[in-house]
Amino acid sequence: MEIRKNEEFDILIEDMSEDGEGIGKVEGYTLFVKDAVVGDQVRARVTKTKKSYGYARVAQVLAPSPYRVTPRCPVAGPCGGCQLQNVSYERQLLFKEEKVRSQLKRIGGFADPPVRPVLGMEEPYEYRNKAQFPIGRSRDGRIIAGFYAGRTHSIIETPHCYLGSPVNEEVLRAVIGWMERYRIEPYEEEGHRGLVRHVLIRIGGEPRQLLVCLVINGKKLPHAKELVQELLAVPGMTSISYNSNTERTNVILGPEVTHLYGKGYITDTIGDLRYRISPQSFYQVNPGQTEKLYATALSYAGLTGRETVWDLYCGTGTITLFLARQAKEVRGVEIVPAAIEDAKANAAANGIGNAHFYVGRAEEVLPRVYREEGKKADVIVVDPPRKGCDEALLRTILQMRPKRVVYVSCNPATLARDLRILCEEAYELAQVQPVDMFAQTVGVETVCLLSKFRAN
């Protein structure tokens, strides 16, 4: 049977893809159906075809799944930020547990990975302490803020995101009002014209502290004093800056930050530790779940106060400082200089003197220090970006042979790939704990313990 674009079929959604699409079949031909929920009976309209599979959209829900719910956000469908708002939260957690287990089996080669149930949230909305809103124009010419539609750079107007704080709306109104008043143009990607590309908002502290950074396609921000006055009307405004990014790129932030108001950072607490956060710092976006994540990582590290620990991809030292209080010494590595500056300030502010930091690529710093200084490790903690660890880094870990490796990952696929390398030669996968850091989306954070070293 030949499947053609725009044809419609009635199908049962039997599974969900890793990107949150429903999966159904038409006489053995697989369709990935956007906005469908496992258990739905739908009429699906085909949007794209390949030889053995295709893509479709829901034209009509014929019989809803017991897991289908009404999204809280009116633009949850077209917006690319949330993929699972139409799925009950309990089923979201099961989906993420299955996603981690599936990748560990398929890519990692683990027959029966020890995956625990996902640590979920009490309230899976309004949890994000960071938002990056692209700025553009609507079809009728208005300046708008929002998020990109899935797999596009078309902005869906979403001044209020249900995953973020309501204060984001106040900030965006102030910025857009200032742009309209002084005829400041939003960035137009295709022609590489216009000035304001994104508005970055961070929230921290108790009482609330706000950091706002405009990302601009230029070196100077006109009417900056007037922007500061507009933003100071928002309660809790603590730091205002702009970041220069003049490249044709999908990367949001450029290298230069110019401070307009405040010290250039805000502070936040995780447990009883305080952290300094600047515009370019890596910092987990879900404070409540971060405590669960770090408590798990600390438990897996099994520290007694006598260990030397390496924390790779350490960001602003968030995990590093948790580890340092229970270790002999901790060495953190991070490629972003501004993050290391924050990490050192965070260690000093918390009275921690046994944490040392290196600026550089983890896959270069760790081999060099191990080779030249003979620095060993009892425990290594890695929390890499989505692309996972460089193989040179994994080989150095295997040479150093720490007693335990704690791997924190935001990407189950690269996690499984890296664990396969480590476990083929030296380690056993002892525990796997997913944590729901990104409710309503397909994202999942995972903490793994590698232990029980086997001598060759």
mmCIF file with all atom_site columns, C-alpha atoms in Angstrom, residues 222-404:
data_model
loop_
_atom_site.group_PDB
_atom_site.id
_atom_site.type_symbol
_atom_site.label_atom_id
_atom_site.label_alt_id
_atom_site.label_comp_id
_atom_site.label_asym_id
_atom_site.label_entity_id
_atom_site.label_seq_id
_atom_site.pdbx_PDB_ins_code
_atom_site.Cartn_x
_atom_site.Cartn_y
_atom_site.Cartn_z
_atom_site.occupancy
_atom_site.B_iso_or_equiv
_atom_site.pdbx_formal_charge
_atom_site.auth_seq_id
_atom_site.auth_comp_id
_atom_site.auth_asym_id
_atom_site.auth_atom_id
_atom_site.pdbx_PDB_model_num
ATOM 1   C CA . PRO A 1 222 ? 20.654 52.854 22.324 1.00 0.00 ? 222 PRO A CA 1
ATOM 2   C CA . HIS A 1 223 ? 18.451 54.424 25.010 1.00 0.00 ? 223 HIS A CA 1
ATOM 3   C CA . ALA A 1 224 ? 19.942 52.099 27.604 1.00 0.00 ? 224 ALA A CA 1
ATOM 4   C CA . LYS A 1 225 ? 19.190 54.478 30.507 1.00 0.00 ? 225 LYS A CA 1
ATOM 5   C CA . GLU A 1 226 ? 15.535 54.567 29.519 1.00 0.00 ? 226 GLU A CA 1
ATOM 6   C CA . LEU A 1 227 ? 15.432 50.752 29.383 1.00 0.00 ? 227 LEU A CA 1
ATOM 7   C CA . VAL A 1 228 ? 16.865 50.574 32.900 1.00 0.00 ? 228 VAL A CA 1
ATOM 8   C CA . GLN A 1 229 ? 14.176 52.931 34.176 1.00 0.00 ? 229 GLN A CA 1
ATOM 9   C CA . GLU A 1 230 ? 11.427 50.831 32.565 1.00 0.00 ? 230 GLU A CA 1
ATOM 10  C CA . LEU A 1 231 ? 12.767 47.613 34.070 1.00 0.00 ? 231 LEU A CA 1
ATOM 11  C CA . LEU A 1 232 ? 13.312 49.016 37.552 1.00 0.00 ? 232 LEU A CA 1
ATOM 12  C CA . ALA A 1 233 ? 9.538  49.309 37.836 1.00 0.00 ? 233 ALA A CA 1
ATOM 13  C CA . VAL A 1 234 ? 9.399  45.489 38.007 1.00 0.00 ? 234 VAL A CA 1
ATOM 14  C CA . PRO A 1 235 ? 9.667  44.389 41.674 1.00 0.00 ? 235 PRO A CA 1
ATOM 15  C CA . GLY A 1 236 ? 12.843 42.492 42.462 1.00 0.00 ? 236 GLY A CA 1
ATOM 16  C CA . MET A 1 237 ? 14.909 43.846 39.553 1.00 0.00 ? 237 MET A CA 1
ATOM 17  C CA . THR A 1 238 ? 18.531 43.279 40.583 1.00 0.00 ? 238 THR A CA 1
ATOM 18  C CA . SER A 1 239 ? 20.724 43.120 37.471 1.00 0.00 ? 239 SER A CA 1
ATOM 19  C CA . ILE A 1 240 ? 20.295 44.576 33.955 1.00 0.00 ? 240 ILE A CA 1
ATOM 20  C CA . SER A 1 241 ? 22.758 44.039 31.107 1.00 0.00 ? 241 SER A CA 1
ATOM 21  C CA . TYR A 1 242 ? 23.082 43.413 27.401 1.00 0.00 ? 242 TYR A CA 1
ATOM 22  C CA . ASN A 1 243 ? 25.014 40.766 25.503 1.00 0.00 ? 243 ASN A CA 1
ATOM 23  C CA . SER A 1 244 ? 26.517 41.374 22.064 1.00 0.00 ? 244 SER A CA 1
ATOM 24  C CA . ASN A 1 245 ? 26.001 38.608 19.486 1.00 0.00 ? 245 ASN A CA 1
ATOM 25  C CA . THR A 1 246 ? 26.542 39.782 15.905 1.00 0.00 ? 246 THR A CA 1
ATOM 26  C CA . GLU A 1 247 ? 27.066 36.338 14.374 1.00 0.00 ? 247 GLU A CA 1
ATOM 27  C CA . ARG A 1 248 ? 24.691 34.474 12.054 1.00 0.00 ? 248 ARG A CA 1
ATOM 28  C CA . THR A 1 249 ? 24.165 31.648 14.502 1.00 0.00 ? 249 THR A CA 1
ATOM 29  C CA . ASN A 1 250 ? 21.592 29.669 16.461 1.00 0.00 ? 250 ASN A CA 1
ATOM 30  C CA . VAL A 1 251 ? 23.702 30.103 19.597 1.00 0.00 ? 251 VAL A CA 1
ATOM 31  C CA . ILE A 1 252 ? 21.863 32.641 21.743 1.00 0.00 ? 252 ILE A CA 1
ATOM 32  C CA . LEU A 1 253 ? 24.624 34.336 23.750 1.00 0.00 ? 253 LEU A CA 1
ATOM 33  C CA . GLY A 1 254 ? 27.748 36.017 22.444 1.00 0.00 ? 254 GLY A CA 1
ATOM 34  C CA . PRO A 1 255 ? 31.003 36.454 24.393 1.00 0.00 ? 255 PRO A CA 1
ATOM 35  C CA . GLU A 1 256 ? 30.596 40.059 25.631 1.00 0.00 ? 256 GLU A CA 1
ATOM 36  C CA . VAL A 1 257 ? 28.279 41.267 28.421 1.00 0.00 ? 257 VAL A CA 1
ATOM 37  C CA . THR A 1 258 ? 27.885 44.963 29.286 1.00 0.00 ? 258 THR A CA 1
ATOM 38  C CA . HIS A 1 259 ? 26.346 45.712 32.677 1.00 0.00 ? 259 HIS A CA 1
ATOM 39  C CA . LEU A 1 260 ? 23.858 48.557 32.935 1.00 0.00 ? 260 LEU A CA 1
ATOM 40  C CA . TYR A 1 261 ? 22.536 48.179 36.468 1.00 0.00 ? 261 TYR A CA 1
ATOM 41  C CA . GLY A 1 262 ? 23.495 46.152 39.541 1.00 0.00 ? 262 GLY A CA 1
ATOM 42  C CA . LYS A 1 263 ? 26.466 43.883 40.144 1.00 0.00 ? 263 LYS A CA 1
ATOM 43  C CA . GLY A 1 264 ? 25.953 41.755 37.045 1.00 0.00 ? 264 GLY A CA 1
ATOM 44  C CA . TYR A 1 265 ? 24.635 38.735 38.902 1.00 0.00 ? 265 TYR A CA 1
ATOM 45  C CA . ILE A 1 266 ? 21.951 37.435 41.232 1.00 0.00 ? 266 ILE A CA 1
ATOM 46  C CA . THR A 1 267 ? 22.218 34.856 44.008 1.00 0.00 ? 267 THR A CA 1
ATOM 47  C CA . ASP A 1 268 ? 20.196 31.727 44.695 1.00 0.00 ? 268 ASP A CA 1
ATOM 48  C CA . THR A 1 269 ? 20.243 28.876 47.202 1.00 0.00 ? 269 THR A CA 1
ATOM 49  C CA . ILE A 1 270 ? 20.195 25.113 46.782 1.00 0.00 ? 270 ILE A CA 1
ATOM 50  C CA . GLY A 1 271 ? 19.892 23.456 50.168 1.00 0.00 ? 271 GLY A CA 1
ATOM 51  C CA . ASP A 1 272 ? 21.947 25.685 52.467 1.00 0.00 ? 272 ASP A CA 1
ATOM 52  C CA . LEU A 1 273 ? 24.474 26.716 49.807 1.00 0.00 ? 273 LEU A CA 1
ATOM 53  C CA . ARG A 1 274 ? 24.371 30.078 48.050 1.00 0.00 ? 274 ARG A CA 1
ATOM 54  C CA . TYR A 1 275 ? 25.300 30.506 44.389 1.00 0.00 ? 275 TYR A CA 1
ATOM 55  C CA . ARG A 1 276 ? 26.115 33.514 42.218 1.00 0.00 ? 276 ARG A CA 1
ATOM 56  C CA . ILE A 1 277 ? 24.449 33.433 38.789 1.00 0.00 ? 277 ILE A CA 1
ATOM 57  C CA . SER A 1 278 ? 25.430 35.713 35.890 1.00 0.00 ? 278 SER A CA 1
ATOM 58  C CA . PRO A 1 279 ? 23.944 35.846 32.359 1.00 0.00 ? 279 PRO A CA 1
ATOM 59  C CA . GLN A 1 280 ? 26.372 33.294 30.890 1.00 0.00 ? 280 GLN A CA 1
ATOM 60  C CA . SER A 1 281 ? 26.442 30.890 33.842 1.00 0.00 ? 281 SER A CA 1
ATOM 61  C CA . PHE A 1 282 ? 25.146 27.355 33.580 1.00 0.00 ? 282 PHE A CA 1
ATOM 62  C CA . TYR A 1 283 ? 22.656 26.818 36.393 1.00 0.00 ? 283 TYR A CA 1
ATOM 63  C CA . GLN A 1 284 ? 19.881 24.244 36.633 1.00 0.00 ? 284 GLN A CA 1
ATOM 64  C CA . VAL A 1 285 ? 16.481 25.704 35.660 1.00 0.00 ? 285 VAL A CA 1
ATOM 65  C CA . ASN A 1 286 ? 14.347 23.828 38.226 1.00 0.00 ? 286 ASN A CA 1
ATOM 66  C CA . PRO A 1 287 ? 15.433 24.642 41.808 1.00 0.00 ? 287 PRO A CA 1
ATOM 67  C CA . GLY A 1 288 ? 13.218 22.140 43.644 1.00 0.00 ? 288 GLY A CA 1
ATOM 68  C CA . GLN A 1 289 ? 14.172 19.211 41.440 1.00 0.00 ? 289 GLN A CA 1
ATOM 69  C CA . THR A 1 290 ? 17.824 20.273 41.476 1.00 0.00 ? 290 THR A CA 1
ATOM 70  C CA . GLU A 1 291 ? 17.963 19.500 45.201 1.00 0.00 ? 291 GLU A CA 1
ATOM 71  C CA . LYS A 1 292 ? 16.729 15.965 44.459 1.00 0.00 ? 292 LYS A CA 1
ATOM 72  C CA . LEU A 1 293 ? 19.213 15.614 41.598 1.00 0.00 ? 293 LEU A CA 1
ATOM 73  C CA . TYR A 1 294 ? 22.210 16.749 43.648 1.00 0.00 ? 294 TYR A CA 1
ATOM 74  C CA . ALA A 1 295 ? 21.179 14.728 46.699 1.00 0.00 ? 295 ALA A CA 1
ATOM 75  C CA . THR A 1 296 ? 21.127 11.639 44.460 1.00 0.00 ? 296 THR A CA 1
ATOM 76  C CA . ALA A 1 297 ? 24.534 12.447 42.952 1.00 0.00 ? 297 ALA A CA 1
ATOM 77  C CA . LEU A 1 298 ? 26.002 13.035 46.419 1.00 0.00 ? 298 LEU A CA 1
ATOM 78  C CA . SER A 1 299 ? 24.560 9.755  47.691 1.00 0.00 ? 299 SER A CA 1
ATOM 79  C CA . TYR A 1 300 ? 25.989 7.862  44.714 1.00 0.00 ? 300 TYR A CA 1
ATOM 80  C CA . ALA A 1 301 ? 29.431 9.442  45.278 1.00 0.00 ? 301 ALA A CA 1
ATOM 81  C CA . GLY A 1 302 ? 29.586 7.683  48.662 1.00 0.00 ? 302 GLY A CA 1
ATOM 82  C CA . LEU A 1 303 ? 31.966 10.205 50.222 1.00 0.00 ? 303 LEU A CA 1
ATOM 83  C CA . THR A 1 304 ? 33.563 9.720  53.644 1.00 0.00 ? 304 THR A CA 1
ATOM 84  C CA . GLY A 1 305 ? 35.760 12.845 53.829 1.00 0.00 ? 305 GLY A CA 1
ATOM 85  C CA . ARG A 1 306 ? 38.926 11.147 52.572 1.00 0.00 ? 306 ARG A CA 1
ATOM 86  C CA . GLU A 1 307 ? 38.309 11.246 48.800 1.00 0.00 ? 307 GLU A CA 1
ATOM 87  C CA . THR A 1 308 ? 39.758 13.302 45.971 1.00 0.00 ? 308 THR A CA 1
ATOM 88  C CA . VAL A 1 309 ? 36.926 14.100 43.560 1.00 0.00 ? 309 VAL A CA 1
ATOM 89  C CA . TRP A 1 310 ? 36.919 15.545 40.037 1.00 0.00 ? 310 TRP A CA 1
ATOM 90  C CA . ASP A 1 311 ? 33.764 17.380 38.935 1.00 0.00 ? 311 ASP A CA 1
ATOM 91  C CA . LEU A 1 312 ? 33.844 17.712 35.134 1.00 0.00 ? 312 LEU A CA 1
ATOM 92  C CA . TYR A 1 313 ? 31.672 20.266 33.288 1.00 0.00 ? 313 TYR A CA 1
ATOM 93  C CA . CYS A 1 314 ? 31.176 21.910 36.689 1.00 0.00 ? 314 CYS A CA 1
ATOM 94  C CA . GLY A 1 315 ? 29.450 25.129 35.560 1.00 0.00 ? 315 GLY A CA 1
ATOM 95  C CA . THR A 1 316 ? 29.231 27.593 38.467 1.00 0.00 ? 316 THR A CA 1
ATOM 96  C CA . GLY A 1 317 ? 30.300 24.888 40.910 1.00 0.00 ? 317 GLY A CA 1
ATOM 97  C CA . THR A 1 318 ? 26.838 23.838 41.995 1.00 0.00 ? 318 THR A CA 1
ATOM 98  C CA . ILE A 1 319 ? 27.558 20.114 42.355 1.00 0.00 ? 319 ILE A CA 1
ATOM 99  C CA . THR A 1 320 ? 31.202 20.831 43.237 1.00 0.00 ? 320 THR A CA 1
ATOM 100 C CA . LEU A 1 321 ? 30.317 22.595 46.472 1.00 0.00 ? 321 LEU A CA 1
ATOM 101 C CA . PHE A 1 322 ? 27.854 19.880 47.495 1.00 0.00 ? 322 PHE A CA 1
ATOM 102 C CA . LEU A 1 323 ? 30.670 17.350 47.052 1.00 0.00 ? 323 LEU A CA 1
ATOM 103 C CA . ALA A 1 324 ? 33.368 19.474 48.700 1.00 0.00 ? 324 ALA A CA 1
ATOM 104 C CA . ARG A 1 325 ? 31.709 19.479 52.108 1.00 0.00 ? 325 ARG A CA 1
ATOM 105 C CA . GLN A 1 326 ? 32.017 15.683 52.296 1.00 0.00 ? 326 GLN A CA 1
ATOM 106 C CA . ALA A 1 327 ? 35.318 15.126 50.430 1.00 0.00 ? 327 ALA A CA 1
ATOM 107 C CA . LYS A 1 328 ? 39.005 15.766 51.086 1.00 0.00 ? 328 LYS A CA 1
ATOM 108 C CA . GLU A 1 329 ? 39.243 17.921 47.958 1.00 0.00 ? 329 GLU A CA 1
ATOM 109 C CA . VAL A 1 330 ? 37.290 18.553 44.753 1.00 0.00 ? 330 VAL A CA 1
ATOM 110 C CA . ARG A 1 331 ? 38.619 19.803 41.429 1.00 0.00 ? 331 ARG A CA 1
ATOM 111 C CA . GLY A 1 332 ? 36.129 21.369 39.025 1.00 0.00 ? 332 GLY A CA 1
ATOM 112 C CA . VAL A 1 333 ? 36.619 21.868 35.281 1.00 0.00 ? 333 VAL A CA 1
ATOM 113 C CA . GLU A 1 334 ? 34.534 24.144 33.047 1.00 0.00 ? 334 GLU A CA 1
ATOM 114 C CA . ILE A 1 335 ? 35.185 25.712 29.629 1.00 0.00 ? 335 ILE A CA 1
ATOM 115 C CA . VAL A 1 336 ? 33.332 29.016 30.294 1.00 0.00 ? 336 VAL A CA 1
ATOM 116 C CA . PRO A 1 337 ? 35.610 31.518 32.121 1.00 0.00 ? 337 PRO A CA 1
ATOM 117 C CA . ALA A 1 338 ? 32.673 33.504 33.534 1.00 0.00 ? 338 ALA A CA 1
ATOM 118 C CA . ALA A 1 339 ? 31.250 30.340 35.082 1.00 0.00 ? 339 ALA A CA 1
ATOM 119 C CA . ILE A 1 340 ? 34.580 29.563 36.773 1.00 0.00 ? 340 ILE A CA 1
ATOM 120 C CA . GLU A 1 341 ? 34.694 33.115 38.141 1.00 0.00 ? 341 GLU A CA 1
ATOM 121 C CA . ASP A 1 342 ? 31.258 32.470 39.635 1.00 0.00 ? 342 ASP A CA 1
ATOM 122 C CA . ALA A 1 343 ? 32.381 29.059 40.923 1.00 0.00 ? 343 ALA A CA 1
ATOM 123 C CA . LYS A 1 344 ? 35.340 30.572 42.785 1.00 0.00 ? 344 LYS A CA 1
ATOM 124 C CA . ALA A 1 345 ? 33.119 33.312 44.216 1.00 0.00 ? 345 ALA A CA 1
ATOM 125 C CA . ASN A 1 346 ? 30.553 30.707 45.260 1.00 0.00 ? 346 ASN A CA 1
ATOM 126 C CA . ALA A 1 347 ? 33.212 28.654 47.062 1.00 0.00 ? 347 ALA A CA 1
ATOM 127 C CA . ALA A 1 348 ? 34.469 31.745 48.905 1.00 0.00 ? 348 ALA A CA 1
ATOM 128 C CA . ALA A 1 349 ? 30.960 32.907 49.809 1.00 0.00 ? 349 ALA A CA 1
ATOM 129 C CA . ASN A 1 350 ? 30.160 29.515 51.308 1.00 0.00 ? 350 ASN A CA 1
ATOM 130 C CA . GLY A 1 351 ? 33.453 29.261 53.197 1.00 0.00 ? 351 GLY A CA 1
ATOM 131 C CA . ILE A 1 352 ? 34.647 26.253 51.168 1.00 0.00 ? 352 ILE A CA 1
ATOM 132 C CA . GLY A 1 353 ? 38.417 26.082 50.775 1.00 0.00 ? 353 GLY A CA 1
ATOM 133 C CA . ASN A 1 354 ? 38.928 22.577 49.389 1.00 0.00 ? 354 ASN A CA 1
ATOM 134 C CA . ALA A 1 355 ? 37.449 23.220 45.949 1.00 0.00 ? 355 ALA A CA 1
ATOM 135 C CA . HIS A 1 356 ? 39.837 24.117 43.114 1.00 0.00 ? 356 HIS A CA 1
ATOM 136 C CA . PHE A 1 357 ? 38.824 25.109 39.591 1.00 0.00 ? 357 PHE A CA 1
ATOM 137 C CA . TYR A 1 358 ? 40.296 24.910 36.088 1.00 0.00 ? 358 TYR A CA 1
ATOM 138 C CA . VAL A 1 359 ? 39.191 26.800 32.962 1.00 0.00 ? 359 VAL A CA 1
ATOM 139 C CA . GLY A 1 360 ? 39.287 24.626 29.856 1.00 0.00 ? 360 GLY A CA 1
ATOM 140 C CA . ARG A 1 361 ? 37.855 21.657 28.012 1.00 0.00 ? 361 ARG A CA 1
ATOM 141 C CA . ALA A 1 362 ? 37.407 18.703 30.335 1.00 0.00 ? 362 ALA A CA 1
ATOM 142 C CA . GLU A 1 363 ? 38.802 16.323 27.692 1.00 0.00 ? 363 GLU A CA 1
ATOM 143 C CA . GLU A 1 364 ? 42.020 18.396 27.648 1.00 0.00 ? 364 GLU A CA 1
ATOM 144 C CA . VAL A 1 365 ? 42.398 19.455 31.285 1.00 0.00 ? 365 VAL A CA 1
ATOM 145 C CA . LEU A 1 366 ? 41.873 16.056 32.928 1.00 0.00 ? 366 LEU A CA 1
ATOM 146 C CA . PRO A 1 367 ? 44.416 14.141 30.757 1.00 0.00 ? 367 PRO A CA 1
ATOM 147 C CA . ARG A 1 368 ? 46.977 16.943 31.112 1.00 0.00 ? 368 ARG A CA 1
ATOM 148 C CA . VAL A 1 369 ? 46.736 17.247 34.901 1.00 0.00 ? 369 VAL A CA 1
ATOM 149 C CA . TYR A 1 370 ? 46.711 13.463 35.315 1.00 0.00 ? 370 TYR A CA 1
ATOM 150 C CA . ARG A 1 371 ? 49.742 13.084 33.021 1.00 0.00 ? 371 ARG A CA 1
ATOM 151 C CA . GLU A 1 372 ? 51.802 16.045 34.240 1.00 0.00 ? 372 GLU A CA 1
ATOM 152 C CA . GLU A 1 373 ? 50.883 16.253 37.923 1.00 0.00 ? 373 GLU A CA 1
ATOM 153 C CA . GLY A 1 374 ? 49.838 12.689 38.640 1.00 0.00 ? 374 GLY A CA 1
ATOM 154 C CA . LYS A 1 375 ? 46.561 13.855 40.179 1.00 0.00 ? 375 LYS A CA 1
ATOM 155 C CA . LYS A 1 376 ? 44.343 10.878 40.849 1.00 0.00 ? 376 LYS A CA 1
ATOM 156 C CA . ALA A 1 377 ? 40.672 10.530 41.677 1.00 0.00 ? 377 ALA A CA 1
ATOM 157 C CA . ASP A 1 378 ? 38.655 8.363  44.022 1.00 0.00 ? 378 ASP A CA 1
ATOM 158 C CA . VAL A 1 379 ? 35.401 9.595  42.479 1.00 0.00 ? 379 VAL A CA 1
ATOM 159 C CA . ILE A 1 380 ? 34.729 11.351 39.170 1.00 0.00 ? 380 ILE A CA 1
ATOM 160 C CA . VAL A 1 381 ? 31.475 13.211 38.553 1.00 0.00 ? 381 VAL A CA 1
ATOM 161 C CA . VAL A 1 382 ? 30.576 14.226 34.995 1.00 0.00 ? 382 VAL A CA 1
ATOM 162 C CA . ASP A 1 383 ? 27.669 16.435 33.936 1.00 0.00 ? 383 ASP A CA 1
ATOM 163 C CA . PRO A 1 384 ? 28.336 17.044 30.211 1.00 0.00 ? 384 PRO A CA 1
ATOM 164 C CA . PRO A 1 385 ? 26.250 18.972 27.641 1.00 0.00 ? 385 PRO A CA 1
ATOM 165 C CA . ARG A 1 386 ? 23.824 17.118 25.384 1.00 0.00 ? 386 ARG A CA 1
ATOM 166 C CA . LYS A 1 387 ? 26.598 15.837 23.113 1.00 0.00 ? 387 LYS A CA 1
ATOM 167 C CA . GLY A 1 388 ? 28.007 13.800 26.006 1.00 0.00 ? 388 GLY A CA 1
ATOM 168 C CA . CYS A 1 389 ? 31.664 13.167 26.842 1.00 0.00 ? 389 CYS A CA 1
ATOM 169 C CA . ASP A 1 390 ? 34.537 13.226 24.404 1.00 0.00 ? 390 ASP A CA 1
ATOM 170 C CA . GLU A 1 391 ? 36.024 9.751  23.964 1.00 0.00 ? 391 GLU A CA 1
ATOM 171 C CA . ALA A 1 392 ? 39.453 11.048 25.047 1.00 0.00 ? 392 ALA A CA 1
ATOM 172 C CA . LEU A 1 393 ? 37.915 11.998 28.381 1.00 0.00 ? 393 LEU A CA 1
ATOM 173 C CA . LEU A 1 394 ? 36.325 8.572  28.794 1.00 0.00 ? 394 LEU A CA 1
ATOM 174 C CA . ARG A 1 395 ? 39.690 6.921  28.054 1.00 0.00 ? 395 ARG A CA 1
ATOM 175 C CA . THR A 1 396 ? 41.366 9.064  30.713 1.00 0.00 ? 396 THR A CA 1
ATOM 176 C CA . ILE A 1 397 ? 38.705 8.064  33.244 1.00 0.00 ? 397 ILE A CA 1
ATOM 177 C CA . LEU A 1 398 ? 39.431 4.422  32.422 1.00 0.00 ? 398 LEU A CA 1
ATOM 178 C CA . GLN A 1 399 ? 43.161 5.040  32.938 1.00 0.00 ? 399 GLN A CA 1
ATOM 179 C CA . MET A 1 400 ? 42.610 6.821  36.274 1.00 0.00 ? 400 MET A CA 1
ATOM 180 C CA . ARG A 1 401 ? 40.275 4.051  37.471 1.00 0.00 ? 401 ARG A CA 1
ATOM 181 C CA . PRO A 1 402 ? 38.347 5.877  40.217 1.00 0.00 ? 402 PRO A CA 1
ATOM 182 C CA . LYS A 1 403 ? 36.332 3.682  42.561 1.00 0.00 ? 403 LYS A CA 1
ATOM 183 C CA . ARG A 1 404 ? 33.099 5.292  41.426 1.00 0.00 ? 404 ARG A CA 1
#
